[in-house]
Short mmCIF file of C-alpha atoms in Angstrom, two decimals:
data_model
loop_
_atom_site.label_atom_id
_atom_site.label_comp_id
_atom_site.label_asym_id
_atom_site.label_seq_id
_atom_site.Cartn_x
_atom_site.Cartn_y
_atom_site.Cartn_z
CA UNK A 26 0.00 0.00 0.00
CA UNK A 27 1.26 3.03 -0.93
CA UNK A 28 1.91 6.37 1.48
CA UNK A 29 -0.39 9.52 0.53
CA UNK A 30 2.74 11.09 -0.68
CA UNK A 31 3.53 8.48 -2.71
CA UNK A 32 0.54 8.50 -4.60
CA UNK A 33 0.92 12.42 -5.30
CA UNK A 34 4.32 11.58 -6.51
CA UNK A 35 3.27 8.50 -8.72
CA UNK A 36 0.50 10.88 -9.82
CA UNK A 37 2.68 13.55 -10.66
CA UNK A 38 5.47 11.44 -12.68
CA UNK A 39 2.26 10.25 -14.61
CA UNK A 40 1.07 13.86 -15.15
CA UNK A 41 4.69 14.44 -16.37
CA UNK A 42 5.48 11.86 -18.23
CA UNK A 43 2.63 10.87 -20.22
CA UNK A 44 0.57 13.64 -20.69
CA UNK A 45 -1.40 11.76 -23.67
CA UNK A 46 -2.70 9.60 -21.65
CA UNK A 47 -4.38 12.92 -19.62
CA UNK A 48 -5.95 14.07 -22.95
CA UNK A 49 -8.40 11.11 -23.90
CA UNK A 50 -11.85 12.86 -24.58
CA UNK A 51 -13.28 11.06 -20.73
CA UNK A 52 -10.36 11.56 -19.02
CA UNK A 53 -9.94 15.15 -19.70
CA UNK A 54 -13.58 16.06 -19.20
CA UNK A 55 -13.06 13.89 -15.88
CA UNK A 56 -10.19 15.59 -14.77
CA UNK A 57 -11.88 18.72 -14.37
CA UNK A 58 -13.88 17.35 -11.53
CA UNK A 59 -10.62 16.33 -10.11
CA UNK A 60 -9.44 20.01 -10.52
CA UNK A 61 -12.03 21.11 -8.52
CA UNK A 62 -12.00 19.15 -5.93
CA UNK A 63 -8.34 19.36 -4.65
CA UNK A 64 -7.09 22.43 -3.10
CA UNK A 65 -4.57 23.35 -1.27
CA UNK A 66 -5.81 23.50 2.16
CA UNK A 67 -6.60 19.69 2.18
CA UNK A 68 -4.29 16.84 3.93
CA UNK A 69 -2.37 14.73 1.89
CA UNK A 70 -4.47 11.48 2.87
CA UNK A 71 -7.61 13.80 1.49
CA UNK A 72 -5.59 14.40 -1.32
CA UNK A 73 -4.17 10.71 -1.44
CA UNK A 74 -8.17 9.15 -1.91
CA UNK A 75 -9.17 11.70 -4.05
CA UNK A 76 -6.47 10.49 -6.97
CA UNK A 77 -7.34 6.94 -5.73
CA UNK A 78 -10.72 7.30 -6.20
CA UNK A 79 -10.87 9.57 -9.48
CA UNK A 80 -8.20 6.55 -10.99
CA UNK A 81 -11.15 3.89 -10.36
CA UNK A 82 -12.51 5.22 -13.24
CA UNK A 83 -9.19 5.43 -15.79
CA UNK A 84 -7.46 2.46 -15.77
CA UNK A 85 -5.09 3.61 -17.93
CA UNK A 86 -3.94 6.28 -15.44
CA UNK A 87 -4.26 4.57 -12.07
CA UNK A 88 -2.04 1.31 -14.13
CA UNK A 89 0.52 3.83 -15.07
CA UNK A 90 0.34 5.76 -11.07
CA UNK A 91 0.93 1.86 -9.61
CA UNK A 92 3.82 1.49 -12.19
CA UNK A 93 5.24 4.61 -11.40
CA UNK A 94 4.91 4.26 -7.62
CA UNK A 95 7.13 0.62 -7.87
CA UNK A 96 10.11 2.74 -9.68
CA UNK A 97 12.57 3.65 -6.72
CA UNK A 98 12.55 7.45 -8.27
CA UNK A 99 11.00 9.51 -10.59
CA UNK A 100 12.96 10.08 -13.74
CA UNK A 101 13.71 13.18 -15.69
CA UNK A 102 10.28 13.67 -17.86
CA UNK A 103 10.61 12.91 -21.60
CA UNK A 104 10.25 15.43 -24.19
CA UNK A 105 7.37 15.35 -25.75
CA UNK A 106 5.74 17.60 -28.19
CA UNK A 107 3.37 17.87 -26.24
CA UNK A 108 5.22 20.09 -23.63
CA UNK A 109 3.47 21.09 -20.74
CA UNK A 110 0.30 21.01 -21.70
CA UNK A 111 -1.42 19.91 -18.27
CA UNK A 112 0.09 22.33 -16.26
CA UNK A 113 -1.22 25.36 -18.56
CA UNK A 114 -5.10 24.01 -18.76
CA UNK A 115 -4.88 23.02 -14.57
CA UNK A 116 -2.32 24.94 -13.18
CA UNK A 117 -3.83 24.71 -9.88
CA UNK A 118 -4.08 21.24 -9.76
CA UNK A 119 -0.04 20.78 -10.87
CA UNK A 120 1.10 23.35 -8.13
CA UNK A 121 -0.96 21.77 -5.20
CA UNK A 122 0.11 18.52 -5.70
CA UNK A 123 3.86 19.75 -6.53
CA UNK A 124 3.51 21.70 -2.98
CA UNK A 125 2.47 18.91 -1.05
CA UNK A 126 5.20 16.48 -1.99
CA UNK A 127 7.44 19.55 -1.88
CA UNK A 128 6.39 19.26 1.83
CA UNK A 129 6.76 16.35 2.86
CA UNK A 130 9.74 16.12 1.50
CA UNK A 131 11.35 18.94 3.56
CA UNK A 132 10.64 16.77 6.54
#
């Protein structure tokens, strides 16, 4: 089982990494709701079940957040073309979840 931080951080290398997989027709309409539901003020465990729970429903993504949470560390993102796509449409989303593993990793 996987800490809350480690899900953010499998997440995130997702988010990074394969950005396509982010910009299926469902997913992206889906990941709007997940937008708005995870702000800053929230734990990390709150944080933590929200992914969980919004990956249910992409397989693709919550496959890809288990692979990336059995790597021992993230590696440098791959170019892609296309760039950083995700973090201009839900900016918000990208720097919460950035901040909290930011945090906990200053501890």
């Amino acid at each position: 089982m996987m800490t809350p931080e480690q899900t953010i951080a499998a997440f995130l290398e997702v988010w990074k990494n394969h950005p396509d997989f982010f910009l299926v027709s469902d997913i992206e309409a889906d990941l709007d709701n997940l937008n708005q539901s995870i702000s800053s003020d929230q734990s990390n465990e709150d944080i933590a079940k929200l992914i969980q729970n919004w990956c249910k429903n992409h397989p693709i993504i919550r496959d890809a957040v288990l692979a990336a949470s059995r790597k021992p560390k993230p590696r440098k993102s791959e170019d892609t073309s296309l760039g950083n796509v995700l973090d201009n449409r839900y900016p918000e989303l990208s720097k919460v979840l950035r901040e909290k593993i930011e945090k906990s990793e200053q501890k």
